[in-house]
PDB file of C-alpha atoms in Angstrom:
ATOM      1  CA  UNK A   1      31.077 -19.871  52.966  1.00  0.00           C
ATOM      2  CA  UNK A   2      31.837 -17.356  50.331  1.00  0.00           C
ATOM      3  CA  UNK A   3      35.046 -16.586  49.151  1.00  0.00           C
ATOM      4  CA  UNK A   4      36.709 -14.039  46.786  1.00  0.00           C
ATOM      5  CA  UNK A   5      38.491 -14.624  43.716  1.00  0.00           C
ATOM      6  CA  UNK A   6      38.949 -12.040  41.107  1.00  0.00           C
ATOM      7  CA  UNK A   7      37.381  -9.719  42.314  1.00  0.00           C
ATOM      8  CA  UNK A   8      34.776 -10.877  44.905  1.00  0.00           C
ATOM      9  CA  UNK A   9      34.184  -9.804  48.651  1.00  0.00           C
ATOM     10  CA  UNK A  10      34.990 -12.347  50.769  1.00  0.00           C
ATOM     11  CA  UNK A  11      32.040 -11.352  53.246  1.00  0.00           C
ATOM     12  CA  UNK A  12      29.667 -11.620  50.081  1.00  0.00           C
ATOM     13  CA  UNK A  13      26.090 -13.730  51.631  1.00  0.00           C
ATOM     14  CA  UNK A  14      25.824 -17.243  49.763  1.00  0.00           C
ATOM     15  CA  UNK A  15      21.870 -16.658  49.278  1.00  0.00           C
ATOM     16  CA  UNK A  16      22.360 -13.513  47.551  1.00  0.00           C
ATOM     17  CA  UNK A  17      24.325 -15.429  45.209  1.00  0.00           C
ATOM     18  CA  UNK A  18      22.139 -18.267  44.574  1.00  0.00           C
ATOM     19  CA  UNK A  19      19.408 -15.995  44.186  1.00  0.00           C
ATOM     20  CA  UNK A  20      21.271 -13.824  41.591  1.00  0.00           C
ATOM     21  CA  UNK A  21      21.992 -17.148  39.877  1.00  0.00           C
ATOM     22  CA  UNK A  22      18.313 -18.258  39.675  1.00  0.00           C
ATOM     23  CA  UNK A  23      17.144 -14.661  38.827  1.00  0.00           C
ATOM     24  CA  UNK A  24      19.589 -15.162  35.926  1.00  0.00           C
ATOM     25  CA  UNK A  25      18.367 -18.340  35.222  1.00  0.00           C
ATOM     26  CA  UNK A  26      14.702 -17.220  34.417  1.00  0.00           C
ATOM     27  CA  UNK A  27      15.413 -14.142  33.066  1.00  0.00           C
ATOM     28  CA  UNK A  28      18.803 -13.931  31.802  1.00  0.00           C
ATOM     29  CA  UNK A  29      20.931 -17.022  30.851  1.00  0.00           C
ATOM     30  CA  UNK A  30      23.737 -18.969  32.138  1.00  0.00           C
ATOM     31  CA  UNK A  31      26.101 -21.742  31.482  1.00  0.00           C
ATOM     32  CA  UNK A  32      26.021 -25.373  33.689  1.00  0.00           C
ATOM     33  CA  UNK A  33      28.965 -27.078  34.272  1.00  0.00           C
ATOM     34  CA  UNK A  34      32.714 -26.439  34.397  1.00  0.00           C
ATOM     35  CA  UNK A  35      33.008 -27.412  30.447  1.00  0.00           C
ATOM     36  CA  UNK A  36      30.343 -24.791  29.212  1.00  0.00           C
ATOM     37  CA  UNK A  37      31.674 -22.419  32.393  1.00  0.00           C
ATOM     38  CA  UNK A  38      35.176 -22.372  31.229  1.00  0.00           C
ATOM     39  CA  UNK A  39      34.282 -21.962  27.790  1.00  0.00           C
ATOM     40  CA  UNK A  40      31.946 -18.938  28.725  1.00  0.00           C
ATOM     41  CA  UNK A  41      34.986 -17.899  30.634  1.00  0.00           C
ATOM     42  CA  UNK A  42      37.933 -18.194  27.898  1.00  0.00           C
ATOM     43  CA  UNK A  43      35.311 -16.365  25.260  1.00  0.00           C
ATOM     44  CA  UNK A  44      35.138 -13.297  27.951  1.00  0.00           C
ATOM     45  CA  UNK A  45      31.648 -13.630  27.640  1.00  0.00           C
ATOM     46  CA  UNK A  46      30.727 -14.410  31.625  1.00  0.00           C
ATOM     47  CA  UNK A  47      30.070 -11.883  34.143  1.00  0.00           C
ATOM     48  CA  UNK A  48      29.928 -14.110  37.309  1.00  0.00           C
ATOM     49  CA  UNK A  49      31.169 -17.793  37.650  1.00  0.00           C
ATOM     50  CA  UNK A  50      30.180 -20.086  40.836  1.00  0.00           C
ATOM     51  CA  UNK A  51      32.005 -22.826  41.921  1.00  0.00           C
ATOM     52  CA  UNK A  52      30.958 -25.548  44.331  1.00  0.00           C
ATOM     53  CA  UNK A  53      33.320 -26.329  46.948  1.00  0.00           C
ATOM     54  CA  UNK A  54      32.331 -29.853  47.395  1.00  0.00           C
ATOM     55  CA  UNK A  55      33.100 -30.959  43.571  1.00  0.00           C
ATOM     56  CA  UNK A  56      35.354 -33.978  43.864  1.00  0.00           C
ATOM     57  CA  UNK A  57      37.888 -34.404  42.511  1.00  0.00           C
ATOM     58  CA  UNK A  58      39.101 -31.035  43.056  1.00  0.00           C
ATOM     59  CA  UNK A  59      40.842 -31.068  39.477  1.00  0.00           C
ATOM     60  CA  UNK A  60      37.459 -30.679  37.723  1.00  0.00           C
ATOM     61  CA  UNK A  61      36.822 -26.723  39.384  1.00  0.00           C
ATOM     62  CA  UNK A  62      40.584 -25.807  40.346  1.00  0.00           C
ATOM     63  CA  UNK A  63      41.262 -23.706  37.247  1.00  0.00           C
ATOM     64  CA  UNK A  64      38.315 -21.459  37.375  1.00  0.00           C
ATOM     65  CA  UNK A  65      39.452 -18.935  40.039  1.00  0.00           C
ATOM     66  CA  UNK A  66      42.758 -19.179  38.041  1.00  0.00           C
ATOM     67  CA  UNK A  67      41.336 -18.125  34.819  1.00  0.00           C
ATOM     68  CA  UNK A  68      38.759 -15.839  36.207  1.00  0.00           C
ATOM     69  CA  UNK A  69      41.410 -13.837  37.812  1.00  0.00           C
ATOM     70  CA  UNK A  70      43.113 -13.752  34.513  1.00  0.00           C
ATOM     71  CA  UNK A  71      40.453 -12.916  32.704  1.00  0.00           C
ATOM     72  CA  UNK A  72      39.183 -10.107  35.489  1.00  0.00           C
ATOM     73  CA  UNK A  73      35.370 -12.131  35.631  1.00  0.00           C
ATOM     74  CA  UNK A  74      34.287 -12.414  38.995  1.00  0.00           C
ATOM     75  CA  UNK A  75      34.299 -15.605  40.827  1.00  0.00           C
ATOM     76  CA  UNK A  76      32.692 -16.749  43.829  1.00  0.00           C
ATOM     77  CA  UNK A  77      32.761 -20.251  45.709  1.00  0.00           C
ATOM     78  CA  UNK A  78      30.110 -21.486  47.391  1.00  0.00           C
ATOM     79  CA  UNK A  79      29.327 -25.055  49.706  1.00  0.00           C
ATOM     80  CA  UNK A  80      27.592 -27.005  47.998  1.00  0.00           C
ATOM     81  CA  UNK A  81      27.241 -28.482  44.435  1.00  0.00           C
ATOM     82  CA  UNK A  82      23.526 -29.644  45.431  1.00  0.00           C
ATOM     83  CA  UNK A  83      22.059 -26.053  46.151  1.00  0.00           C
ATOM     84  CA  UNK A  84      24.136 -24.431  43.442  1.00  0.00           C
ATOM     85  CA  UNK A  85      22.347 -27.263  40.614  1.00  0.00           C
ATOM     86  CA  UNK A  86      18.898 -26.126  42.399  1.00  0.00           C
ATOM     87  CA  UNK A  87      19.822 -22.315  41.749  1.00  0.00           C
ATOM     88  CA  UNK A  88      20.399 -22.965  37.723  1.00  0.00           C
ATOM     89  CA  UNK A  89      17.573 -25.171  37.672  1.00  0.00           C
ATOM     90  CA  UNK A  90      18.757 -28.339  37.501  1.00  0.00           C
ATOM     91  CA  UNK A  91      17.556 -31.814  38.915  1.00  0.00           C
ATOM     92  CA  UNK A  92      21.131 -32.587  39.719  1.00  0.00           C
ATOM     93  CA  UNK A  93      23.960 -31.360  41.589  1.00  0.00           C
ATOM     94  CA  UNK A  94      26.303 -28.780  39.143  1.00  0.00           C
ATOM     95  CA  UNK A  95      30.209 -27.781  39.547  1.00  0.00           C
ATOM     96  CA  UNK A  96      30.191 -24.470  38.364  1.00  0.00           C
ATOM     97  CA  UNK A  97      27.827 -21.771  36.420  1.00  0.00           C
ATOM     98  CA  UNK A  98      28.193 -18.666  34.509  1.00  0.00           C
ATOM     99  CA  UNK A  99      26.511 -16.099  34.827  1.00  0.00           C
ATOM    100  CA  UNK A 100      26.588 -14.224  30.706  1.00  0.00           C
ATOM    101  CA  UNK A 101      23.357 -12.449  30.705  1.00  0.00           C
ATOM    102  CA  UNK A 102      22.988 -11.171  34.149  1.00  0.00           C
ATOM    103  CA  UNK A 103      19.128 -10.513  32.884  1.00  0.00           C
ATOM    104  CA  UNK A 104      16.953  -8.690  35.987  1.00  0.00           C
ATOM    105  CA  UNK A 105      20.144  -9.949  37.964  1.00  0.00           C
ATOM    106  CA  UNK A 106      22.118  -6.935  36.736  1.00  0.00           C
ATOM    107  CA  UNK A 107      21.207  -4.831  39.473  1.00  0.00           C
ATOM    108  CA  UNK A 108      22.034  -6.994  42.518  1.00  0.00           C
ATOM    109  CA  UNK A 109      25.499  -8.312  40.505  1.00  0.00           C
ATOM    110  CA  UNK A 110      26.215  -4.422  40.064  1.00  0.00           C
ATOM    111  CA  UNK A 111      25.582  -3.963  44.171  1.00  0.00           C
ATOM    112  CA  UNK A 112      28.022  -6.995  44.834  1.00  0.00           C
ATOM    113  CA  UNK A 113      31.130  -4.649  46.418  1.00  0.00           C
ATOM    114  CA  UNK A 114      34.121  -5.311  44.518  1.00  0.00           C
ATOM    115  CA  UNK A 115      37.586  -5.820  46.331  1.00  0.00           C
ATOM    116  CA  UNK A 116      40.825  -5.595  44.715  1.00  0.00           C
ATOM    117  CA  UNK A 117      43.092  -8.425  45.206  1.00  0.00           C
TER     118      UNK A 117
END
């Protein structure tokens, strides 16, 4: 389940987005973690942030939509911490990651509709 905050579609497919993550991954570069992810965020310099849903406690991801929205970066949640670590690459389950150089991502982050909430 995808849903929108700051900016994102609601409807938006949860492989596209862990596709565009691991595109991003190999040919761009992103930030792991909600540390490094709300650091990217505060400097302006992300473009997407994902969010597991299953992160507990909650307390460790509930800011990002927050500060995405503030900071007009677009924010997406998705299920599962496990699939979102296998998208940036990781051997582990990750909270959160942000996108900053979309790489050959660009394209497909560009085609993402954008709602405004």
């Amino acid at each position: 389940m995808i849903v929108a905050c700051g900016g994102l579609p609601k409807m938006a497919d949860e492989a596209k987005i862990l596709e565009i993550v691991e595109v991003a991954r190999t040919t761009g570069k992103i930030r792991k973690g909600a540390n490094e992810t709300t650091k990217a965020v505060e400097k302006g310099n992300a473009k997407l942030v994902v969010y597991a849903d299953d992160v507990s406690p909650k307390e460790v991801i509930m800011h990002l939509p927050l500060l995405c929205k503030e900071k007009e970066i677009r924010c997406v949640k998705v299920s599962k911490k496990d699939d979102l670590g296998a998208a940036a690459g990781l051997p582990v389950a990750t909270a959160s990651v942000a996108i900053v150089k979309e790489g050959d991502a660009k394209a497909a982050l560009e085609s993402l509709p954008m709602t405004d909430e």
